[in-house]
XYZ file of C-alpha atoms in Angstrom:
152
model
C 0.000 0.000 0.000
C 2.843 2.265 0.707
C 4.726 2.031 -2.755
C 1.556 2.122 -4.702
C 0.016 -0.598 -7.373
C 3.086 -0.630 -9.435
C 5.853 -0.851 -7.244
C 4.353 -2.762 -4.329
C 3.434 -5.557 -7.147
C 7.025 -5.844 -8.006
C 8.328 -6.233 -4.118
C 5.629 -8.406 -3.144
C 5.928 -10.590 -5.998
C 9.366 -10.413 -5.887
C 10.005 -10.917 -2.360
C 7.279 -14.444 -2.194
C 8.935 -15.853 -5.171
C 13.190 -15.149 -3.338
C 11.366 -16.841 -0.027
C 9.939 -19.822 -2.036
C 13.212 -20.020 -3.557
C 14.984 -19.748 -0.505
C 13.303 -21.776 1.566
C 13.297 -24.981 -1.429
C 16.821 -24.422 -1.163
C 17.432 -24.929 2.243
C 15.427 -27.858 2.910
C 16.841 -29.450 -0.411
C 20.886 -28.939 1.194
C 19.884 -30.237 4.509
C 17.515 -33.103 3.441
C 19.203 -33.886 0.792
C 17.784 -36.818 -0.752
C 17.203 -38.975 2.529
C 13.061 -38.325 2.594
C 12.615 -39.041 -1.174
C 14.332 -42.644 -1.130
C 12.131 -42.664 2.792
C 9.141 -41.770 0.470
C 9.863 -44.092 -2.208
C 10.821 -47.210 0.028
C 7.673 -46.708 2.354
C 5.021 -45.687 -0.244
C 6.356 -46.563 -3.221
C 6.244 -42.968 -4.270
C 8.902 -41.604 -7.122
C 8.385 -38.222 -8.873
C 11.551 -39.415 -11.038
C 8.586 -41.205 -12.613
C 6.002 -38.503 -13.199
C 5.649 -36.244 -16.245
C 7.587 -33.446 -15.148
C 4.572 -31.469 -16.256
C 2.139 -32.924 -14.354
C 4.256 -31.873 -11.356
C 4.380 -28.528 -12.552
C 0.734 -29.161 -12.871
C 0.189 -29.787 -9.763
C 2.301 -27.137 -7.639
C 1.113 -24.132 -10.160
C -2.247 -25.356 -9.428
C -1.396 -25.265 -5.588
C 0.239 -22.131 -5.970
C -3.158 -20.743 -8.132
C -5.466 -21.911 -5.455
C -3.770 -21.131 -2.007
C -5.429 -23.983 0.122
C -2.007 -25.414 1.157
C 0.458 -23.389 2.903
C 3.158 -22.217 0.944
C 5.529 -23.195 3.285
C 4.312 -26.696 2.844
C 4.564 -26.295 -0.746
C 8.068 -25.039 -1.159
C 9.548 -28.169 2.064
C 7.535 -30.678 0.565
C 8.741 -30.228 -3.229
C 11.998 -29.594 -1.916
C 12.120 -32.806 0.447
C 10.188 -35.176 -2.343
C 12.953 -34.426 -4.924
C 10.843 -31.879 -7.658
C 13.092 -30.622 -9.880
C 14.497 -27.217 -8.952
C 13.494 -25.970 -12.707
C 9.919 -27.238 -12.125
C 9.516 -25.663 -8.879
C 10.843 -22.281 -9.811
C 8.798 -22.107 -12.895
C 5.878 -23.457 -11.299
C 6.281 -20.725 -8.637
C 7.237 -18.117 -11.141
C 3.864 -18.157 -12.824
C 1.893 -19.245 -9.817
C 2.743 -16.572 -7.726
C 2.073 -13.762 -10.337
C -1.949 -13.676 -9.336
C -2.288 -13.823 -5.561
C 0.692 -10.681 -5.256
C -1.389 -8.727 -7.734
C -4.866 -9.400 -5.958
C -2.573 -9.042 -2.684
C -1.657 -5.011 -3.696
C -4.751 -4.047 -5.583
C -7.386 -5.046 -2.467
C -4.849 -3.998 -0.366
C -5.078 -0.606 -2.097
C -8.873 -1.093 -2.323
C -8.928 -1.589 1.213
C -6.675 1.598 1.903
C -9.308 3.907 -0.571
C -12.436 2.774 0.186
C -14.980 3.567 2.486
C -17.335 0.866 0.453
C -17.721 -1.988 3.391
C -20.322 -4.129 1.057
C -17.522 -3.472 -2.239
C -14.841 -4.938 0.122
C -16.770 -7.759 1.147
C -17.819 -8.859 -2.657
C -14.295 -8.550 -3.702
C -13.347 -10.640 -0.962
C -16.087 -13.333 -1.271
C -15.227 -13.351 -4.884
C -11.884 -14.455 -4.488
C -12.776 -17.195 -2.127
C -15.520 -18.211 -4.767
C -12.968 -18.594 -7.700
C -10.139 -20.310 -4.881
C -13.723 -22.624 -4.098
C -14.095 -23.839 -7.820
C -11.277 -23.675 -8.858
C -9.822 -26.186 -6.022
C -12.671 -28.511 -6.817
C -12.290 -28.649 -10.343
C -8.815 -29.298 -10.123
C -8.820 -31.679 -6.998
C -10.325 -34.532 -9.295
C -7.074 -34.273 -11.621
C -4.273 -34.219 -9.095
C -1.460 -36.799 -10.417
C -0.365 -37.514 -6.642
C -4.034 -38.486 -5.757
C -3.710 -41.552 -8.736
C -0.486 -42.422 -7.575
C -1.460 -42.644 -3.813
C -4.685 -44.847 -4.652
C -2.087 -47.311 -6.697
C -0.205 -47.917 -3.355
C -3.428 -48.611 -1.359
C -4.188 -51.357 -4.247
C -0.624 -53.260 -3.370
């Protein structure tokens, strides 16, 4: 709100996407690869398998509809072994939406003296996050892979 549309986009998008980055990078040099081969011997789970798209399916979709924590996001990708390239694209594009809805209500908010406005701009969002997390819930890649180890 301080630096205005423009230049608050830029740090807030800016500064999610160097803490997603920094944060995969941590956990990847301290884990290293000890919870993916954990992962793969317990549930049979390898992401060296998947179509590297469909894992960049699945975190730009988790990125697009914020119902799992970032932080969870950025450990568990790190920890599972996605591709460093996947993840940072993934986040790249993901994170472009929620920092631009993040500085334009928050400017909204700052302006306004429209309480029912800010409360159908804010119910909107949750609609879209609603549908759009149960349209894509029925096409997560992990889910399939998960139900496969429960047939074993």
């Amino acid at each position: 709100m301080v630096f205005g549309k423009f230049w608050g986009f830029w740090l807030a998008y800016l500064g999610a996407l160097s803490g997603a980055v920094s944060l995969f990078g941590a956990t990847r040099a301290l884990s290293g690869d000890r919870v993916e081969r954990w992962l793969f011997k317990r549930y049979h789970f390898d992401l060296k398998g998947l179509n590297p798209w469909q894992v960049f399916g699945v975190l730009f979709t988790a990125r697009l509809f914020p119902v799992v924590p970032t932080t969870i996001i950025n450990v568990g990708s790190a920890v599972s072994g996605v591709p460093f390239r996947i993840f940072f694209l993934s986040s790249l594009l993901g994170k472009i939406l929620w920092a631009a809805v993040y500085v334009c209500l928050g400017q909204y908010l700052i302006r306004t003296h429209n309480l029912a406005g800010t409360l159908t701009a804010v119910g909107m969002i949750l609609l879209v996050s609603i549908l759009g997390i149960t349209y894509f819930r029925q096409r997560l890649p992990i889910r399939k892979i998960s139900e496969k180890v429960d047939n074993y």
